[in-house]
Short mmCIF file of C-alpha atoms in Angstrom, two decimals:
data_model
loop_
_atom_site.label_atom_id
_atom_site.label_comp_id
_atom_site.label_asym_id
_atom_site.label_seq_id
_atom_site.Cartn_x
_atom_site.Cartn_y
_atom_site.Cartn_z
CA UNK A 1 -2.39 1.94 1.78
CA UNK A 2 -2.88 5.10 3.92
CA UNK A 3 -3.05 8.25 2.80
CA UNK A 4 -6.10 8.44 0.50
CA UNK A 5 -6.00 7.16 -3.28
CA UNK A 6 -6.78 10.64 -4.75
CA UNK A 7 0.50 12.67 -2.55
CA UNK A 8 6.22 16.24 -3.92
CA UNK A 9 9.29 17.04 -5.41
CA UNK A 10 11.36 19.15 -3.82
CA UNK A 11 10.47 18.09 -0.08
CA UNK A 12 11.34 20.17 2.97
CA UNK A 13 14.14 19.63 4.78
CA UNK A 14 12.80 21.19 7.85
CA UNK A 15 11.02 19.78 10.97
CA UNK A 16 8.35 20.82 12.99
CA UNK A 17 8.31 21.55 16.80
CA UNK A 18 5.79 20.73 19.12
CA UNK A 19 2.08 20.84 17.45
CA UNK A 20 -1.45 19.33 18.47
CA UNK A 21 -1.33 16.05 19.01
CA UNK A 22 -0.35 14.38 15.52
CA UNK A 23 -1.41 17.77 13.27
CA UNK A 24 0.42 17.22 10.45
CA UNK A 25 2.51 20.09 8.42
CA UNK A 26 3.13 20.59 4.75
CA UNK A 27 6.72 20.55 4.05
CA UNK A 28 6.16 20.58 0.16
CA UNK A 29 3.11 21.03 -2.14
CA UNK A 30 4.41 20.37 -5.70
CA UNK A 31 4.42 17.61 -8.21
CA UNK A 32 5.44 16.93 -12.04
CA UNK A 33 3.25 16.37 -14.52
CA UNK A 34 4.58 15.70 -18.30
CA UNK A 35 1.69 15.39 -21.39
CA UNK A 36 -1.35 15.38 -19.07
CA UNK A 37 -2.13 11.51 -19.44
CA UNK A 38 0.46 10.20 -16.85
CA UNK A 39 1.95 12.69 -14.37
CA UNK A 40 4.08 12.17 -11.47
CA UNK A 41 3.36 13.26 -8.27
CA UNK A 42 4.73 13.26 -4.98
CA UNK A 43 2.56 14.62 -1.41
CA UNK A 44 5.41 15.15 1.83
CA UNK A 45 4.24 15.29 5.20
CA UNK A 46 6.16 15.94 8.51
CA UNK A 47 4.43 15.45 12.23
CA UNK A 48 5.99 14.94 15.63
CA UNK A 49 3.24 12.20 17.57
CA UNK A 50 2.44 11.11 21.09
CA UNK A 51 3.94 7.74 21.52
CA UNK A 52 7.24 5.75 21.02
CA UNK A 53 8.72 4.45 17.49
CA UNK A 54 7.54 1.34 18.40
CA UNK A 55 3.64 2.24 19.11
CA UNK A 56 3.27 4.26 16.23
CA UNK A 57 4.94 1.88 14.08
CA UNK A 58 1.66 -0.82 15.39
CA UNK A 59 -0.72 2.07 14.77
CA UNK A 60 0.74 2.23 11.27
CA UNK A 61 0.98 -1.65 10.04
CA UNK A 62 -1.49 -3.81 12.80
CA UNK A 63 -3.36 -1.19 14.71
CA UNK A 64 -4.92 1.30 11.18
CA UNK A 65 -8.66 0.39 12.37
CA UNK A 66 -7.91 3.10 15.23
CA UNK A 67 -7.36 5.32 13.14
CA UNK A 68 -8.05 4.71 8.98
CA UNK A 69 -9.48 1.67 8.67
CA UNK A 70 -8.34 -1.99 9.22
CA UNK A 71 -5.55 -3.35 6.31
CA UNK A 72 -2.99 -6.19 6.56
CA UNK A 73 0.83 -6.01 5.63
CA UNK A 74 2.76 -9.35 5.44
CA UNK A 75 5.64 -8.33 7.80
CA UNK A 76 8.55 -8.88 5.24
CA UNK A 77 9.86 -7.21 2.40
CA UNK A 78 8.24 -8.97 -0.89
CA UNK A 79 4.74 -9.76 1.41
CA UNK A 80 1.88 -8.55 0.96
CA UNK A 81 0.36 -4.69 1.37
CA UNK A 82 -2.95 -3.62 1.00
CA UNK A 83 -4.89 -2.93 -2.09
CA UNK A 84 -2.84 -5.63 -3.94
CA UNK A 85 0.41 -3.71 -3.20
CA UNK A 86 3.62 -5.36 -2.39
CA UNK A 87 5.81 -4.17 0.79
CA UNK A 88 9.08 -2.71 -0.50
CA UNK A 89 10.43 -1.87 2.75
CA UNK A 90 9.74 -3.78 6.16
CA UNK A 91 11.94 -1.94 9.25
CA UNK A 92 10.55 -2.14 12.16
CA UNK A 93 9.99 0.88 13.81
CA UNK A 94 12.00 2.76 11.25
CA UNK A 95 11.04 2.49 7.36
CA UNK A 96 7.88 1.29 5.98
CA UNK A 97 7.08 1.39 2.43
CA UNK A 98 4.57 -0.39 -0.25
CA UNK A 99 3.72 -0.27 -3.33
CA UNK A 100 0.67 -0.95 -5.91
CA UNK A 101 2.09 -0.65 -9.65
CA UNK A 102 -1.98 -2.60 -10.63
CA UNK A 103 -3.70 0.56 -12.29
CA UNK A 104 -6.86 -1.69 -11.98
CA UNK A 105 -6.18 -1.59 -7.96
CA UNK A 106 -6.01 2.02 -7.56
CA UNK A 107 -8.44 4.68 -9.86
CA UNK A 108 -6.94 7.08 -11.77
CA UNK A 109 -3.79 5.93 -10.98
CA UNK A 110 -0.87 3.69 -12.79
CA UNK A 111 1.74 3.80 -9.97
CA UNK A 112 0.81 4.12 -6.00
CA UNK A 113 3.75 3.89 -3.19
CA UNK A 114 3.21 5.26 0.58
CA UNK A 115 6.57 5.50 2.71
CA UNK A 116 6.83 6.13 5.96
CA UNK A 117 9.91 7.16 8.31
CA UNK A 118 9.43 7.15 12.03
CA UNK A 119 12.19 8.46 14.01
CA UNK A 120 12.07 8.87 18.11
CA UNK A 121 11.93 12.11 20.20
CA UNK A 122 11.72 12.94 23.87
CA UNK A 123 14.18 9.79 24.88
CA UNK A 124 11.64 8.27 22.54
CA UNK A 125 8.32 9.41 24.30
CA UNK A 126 7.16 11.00 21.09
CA UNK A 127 7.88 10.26 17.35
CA UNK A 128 8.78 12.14 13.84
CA UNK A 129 6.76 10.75 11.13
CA UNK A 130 7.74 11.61 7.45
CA UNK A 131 4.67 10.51 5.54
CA UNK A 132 5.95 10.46 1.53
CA UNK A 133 2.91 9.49 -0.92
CA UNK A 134 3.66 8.87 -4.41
CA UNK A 135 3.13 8.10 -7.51
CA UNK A 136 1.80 8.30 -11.06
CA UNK A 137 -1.83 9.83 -11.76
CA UNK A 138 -3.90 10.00 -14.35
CA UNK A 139 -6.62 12.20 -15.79
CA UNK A 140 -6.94 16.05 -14.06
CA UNK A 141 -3.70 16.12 -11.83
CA UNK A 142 -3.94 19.18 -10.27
CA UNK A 143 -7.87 18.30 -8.46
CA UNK A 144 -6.24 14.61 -7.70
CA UNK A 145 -3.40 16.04 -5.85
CA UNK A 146 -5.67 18.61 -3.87
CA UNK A 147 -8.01 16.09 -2.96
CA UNK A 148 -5.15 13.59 -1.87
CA UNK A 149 -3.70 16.31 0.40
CA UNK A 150 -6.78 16.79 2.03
CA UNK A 151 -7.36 13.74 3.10
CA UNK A 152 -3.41 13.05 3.98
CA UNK A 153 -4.09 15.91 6.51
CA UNK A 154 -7.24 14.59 8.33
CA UNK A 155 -6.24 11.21 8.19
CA UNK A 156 -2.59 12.09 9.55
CA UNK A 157 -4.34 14.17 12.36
CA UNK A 158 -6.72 11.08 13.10
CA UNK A 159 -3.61 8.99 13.54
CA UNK A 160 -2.32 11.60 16.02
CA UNK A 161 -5.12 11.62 17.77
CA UNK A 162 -5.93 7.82 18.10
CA UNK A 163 -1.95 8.21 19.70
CA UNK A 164 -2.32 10.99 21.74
CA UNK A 165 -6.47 9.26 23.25
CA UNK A 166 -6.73 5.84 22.67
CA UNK A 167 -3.48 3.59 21.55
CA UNK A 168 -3.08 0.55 22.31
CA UNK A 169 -7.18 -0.25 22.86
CA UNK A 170 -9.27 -2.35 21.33
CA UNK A 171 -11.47 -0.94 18.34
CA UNK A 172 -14.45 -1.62 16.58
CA UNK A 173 -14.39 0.01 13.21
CA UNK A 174 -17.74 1.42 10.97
CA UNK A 175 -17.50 2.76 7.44
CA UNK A 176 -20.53 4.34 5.79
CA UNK A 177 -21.33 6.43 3.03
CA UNK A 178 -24.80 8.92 2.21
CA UNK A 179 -27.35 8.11 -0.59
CA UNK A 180 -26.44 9.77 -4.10
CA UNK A 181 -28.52 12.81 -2.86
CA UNK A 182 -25.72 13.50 -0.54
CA UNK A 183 -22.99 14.75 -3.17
CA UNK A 184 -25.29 17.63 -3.49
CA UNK A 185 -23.09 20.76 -2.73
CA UNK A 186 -24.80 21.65 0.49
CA UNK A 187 -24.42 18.13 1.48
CA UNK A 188 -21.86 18.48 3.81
CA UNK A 189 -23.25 21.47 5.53
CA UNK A 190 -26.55 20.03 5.99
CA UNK A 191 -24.71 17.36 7.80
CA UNK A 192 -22.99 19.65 9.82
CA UNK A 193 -26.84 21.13 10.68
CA UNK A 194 -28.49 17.71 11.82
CA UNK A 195 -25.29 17.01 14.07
CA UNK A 196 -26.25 20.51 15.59
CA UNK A 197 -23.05 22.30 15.34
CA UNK A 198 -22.89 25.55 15.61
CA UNK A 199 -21.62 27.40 12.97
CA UNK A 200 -19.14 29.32 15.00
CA UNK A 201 -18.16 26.09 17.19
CA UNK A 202 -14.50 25.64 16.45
CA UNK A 203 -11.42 22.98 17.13
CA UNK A 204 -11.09 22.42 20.68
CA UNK A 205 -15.07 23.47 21.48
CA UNK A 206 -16.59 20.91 23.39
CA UNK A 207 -20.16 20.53 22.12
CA UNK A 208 -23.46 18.85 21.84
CA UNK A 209 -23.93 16.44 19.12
CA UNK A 210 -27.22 15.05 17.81
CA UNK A 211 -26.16 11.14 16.79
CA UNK A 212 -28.43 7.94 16.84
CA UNK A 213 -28.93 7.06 20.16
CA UNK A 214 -29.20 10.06 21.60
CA UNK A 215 -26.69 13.24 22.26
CA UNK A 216 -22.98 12.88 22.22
CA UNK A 217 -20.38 14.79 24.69
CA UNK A 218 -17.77 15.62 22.37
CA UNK A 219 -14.89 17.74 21.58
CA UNK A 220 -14.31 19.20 17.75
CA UNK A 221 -10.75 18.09 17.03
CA UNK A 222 -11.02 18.99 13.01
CA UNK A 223 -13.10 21.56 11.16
CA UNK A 224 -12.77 22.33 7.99
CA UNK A 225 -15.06 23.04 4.80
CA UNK A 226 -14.52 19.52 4.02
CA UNK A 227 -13.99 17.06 7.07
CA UNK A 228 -15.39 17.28 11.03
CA UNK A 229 -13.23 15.37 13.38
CA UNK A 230 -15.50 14.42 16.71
CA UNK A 231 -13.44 12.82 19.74
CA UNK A 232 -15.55 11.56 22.55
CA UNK A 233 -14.02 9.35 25.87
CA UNK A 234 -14.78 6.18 23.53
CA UNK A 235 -14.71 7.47 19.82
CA UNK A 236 -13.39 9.05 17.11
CA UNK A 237 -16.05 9.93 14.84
CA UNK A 238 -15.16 11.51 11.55
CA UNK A 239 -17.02 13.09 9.04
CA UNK A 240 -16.27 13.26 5.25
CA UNK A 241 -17.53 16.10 2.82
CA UNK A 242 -16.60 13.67 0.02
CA UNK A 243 -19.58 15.87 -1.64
CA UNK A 244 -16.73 18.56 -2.54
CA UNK A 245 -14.98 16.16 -4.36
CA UNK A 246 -18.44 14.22 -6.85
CA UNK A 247 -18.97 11.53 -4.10
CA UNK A 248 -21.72 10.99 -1.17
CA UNK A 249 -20.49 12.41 2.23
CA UNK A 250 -18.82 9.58 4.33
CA UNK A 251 -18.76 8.26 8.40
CA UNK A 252 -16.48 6.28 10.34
CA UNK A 253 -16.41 5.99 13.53
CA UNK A 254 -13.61 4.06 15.80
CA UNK A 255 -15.03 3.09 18.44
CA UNK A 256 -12.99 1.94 21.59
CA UNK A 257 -15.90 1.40 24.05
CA UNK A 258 -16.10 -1.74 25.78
CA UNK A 259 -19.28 -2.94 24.43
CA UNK A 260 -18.61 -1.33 21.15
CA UNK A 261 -20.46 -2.80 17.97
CA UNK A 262 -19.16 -2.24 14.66
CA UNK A 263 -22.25 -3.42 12.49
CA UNK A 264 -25.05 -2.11 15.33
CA UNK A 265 -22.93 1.55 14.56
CA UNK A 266 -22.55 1.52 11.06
CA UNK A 267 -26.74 0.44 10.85
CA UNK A 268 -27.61 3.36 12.88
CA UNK A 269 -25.41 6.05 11.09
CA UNK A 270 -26.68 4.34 7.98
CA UNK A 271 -30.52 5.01 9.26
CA UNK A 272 -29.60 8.60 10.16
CA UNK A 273 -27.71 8.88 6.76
CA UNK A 274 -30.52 7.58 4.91
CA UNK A 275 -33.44 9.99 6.07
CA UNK A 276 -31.13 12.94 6.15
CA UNK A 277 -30.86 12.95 2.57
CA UNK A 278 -34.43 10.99 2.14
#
């Protein structure tokens, strides 16, 4: 399910005007945890996105390889959801919701459910999404929620800005990950380095990026400490500091070029990957 596997109580009632395209905004940040082995938590987002109730609600169920990466949900209530989950709510293009109660499915977790609310704006140009991700963790609570939150963000503004760029178009789809020398903790910003972004180069900068193949014309949609968000005319390239959190650093890249090529991508990033950290 979206939303990252590493989700509040008391969410926010209010909702947000006009943003970026599909940046996302914390309405709550809190959870409950009881004896430390199996602790509750709940992770509320709110985001107003380019693109009718309909659109967005393909982007979220048939159309996630533009944006996360490609899953499957049996379109009923009782089918199938990713990871082994179940689909608990099937409402097209209103309420989606699954659930994965296998603790073998999802690490570090007993109880997983994602629900989503889409609601239309602008005579239905745009769309309110209420992203609610839930559920039971276990081990160190408080570095599981801040790690899920983190990636709810990036992957909520990727979903905005597959809307806002490229919805509707084909994708190819490449998922990598570094060598173990890569969770070093100046992974990430040696990756940053060998892309050849400046240090100063901000959201919204267009820039110069060194990638296999030769440079790339793009424009820096996310920076943070831990994830860089690329968007060229064809891709969305993103960048995961996964070293921040005990894991080699990550790439995917959707690709919506005409003569895209998912496994000719992923073999080059894995190349430049692979001597990077060599």
């Amino acid at each position: 399910m979206s939303g990252g596997r590493t989700g509040d109580e008391s969410p926010g009632r209010g909702r947000p005007g006009r943003r970026r395209p599909g940046r996302p905004g914390a309405t709550a940040a809190d959870g409950t945890a009881d004896d430390g082995a199996a602790q509750a938590f709940e992770l509320v987002r709110e985001l107003e996105i380019e693109g009718s109730p309909a659109r967005l609600w393909a982007a979220l169920t048939t159309g996630t390889g533009g944006w996360l990466w490609p899953v499957e949900y049996e379109p009923r209530e009782g089918g199938a959801a990713p990871s082994g989950g179940t689909v608990t709510r099937w409402d097209p293009p209103r309420r989606l919701t699954a659930r994965v109660e296998d603790p073998d499915r999802v690490p570090g977790q007993t109880l997983d459910q994602v629900d989503h609310t889409i609601e239309p704006r602008d005579g239905g140009r745009r769309s309110w999404l209420r992203h609610v991700h839930s559920g039971i963790f276990t081990g160190d609570r408080d570095a599981r929620y801040e790690t899920l939150g983190r990636y709810t963000d990036f992957r909520l503004h990727t979903l905005g800005q597959y809307m806002a760029y490229f919805e509707g178009r084909p994708v190819a789809f490449s998922g990598l990950h570094g060598p173990r020398a890569s969770a070093a903790p100046d992974a990430f910003a040696r990756l940053a380095r060998a892309l050849g972004l400046p240090d100063d180069a901000s959201e919204g900068a267009r820039v110069r990026v060194q990638a296999p193949g030769g440079e790339l014309d793009a424009v820096i949609d996310f920076r943070s400490r831990h994830f860089i968000g690329l968007r060229t005319d064809e891709a969305l390239h993103r960048f995961l500091g996964r070293n921040h959190f005990g894991a080699p650093v990550g790439i995917s890249v959707h690709d919506f070029g005409a003569h895209a090529n998912a496994k000719g991508t992923e073999l080059a990033w894995q190349d430049w990957l692979d001597h990077l950290y060599g």
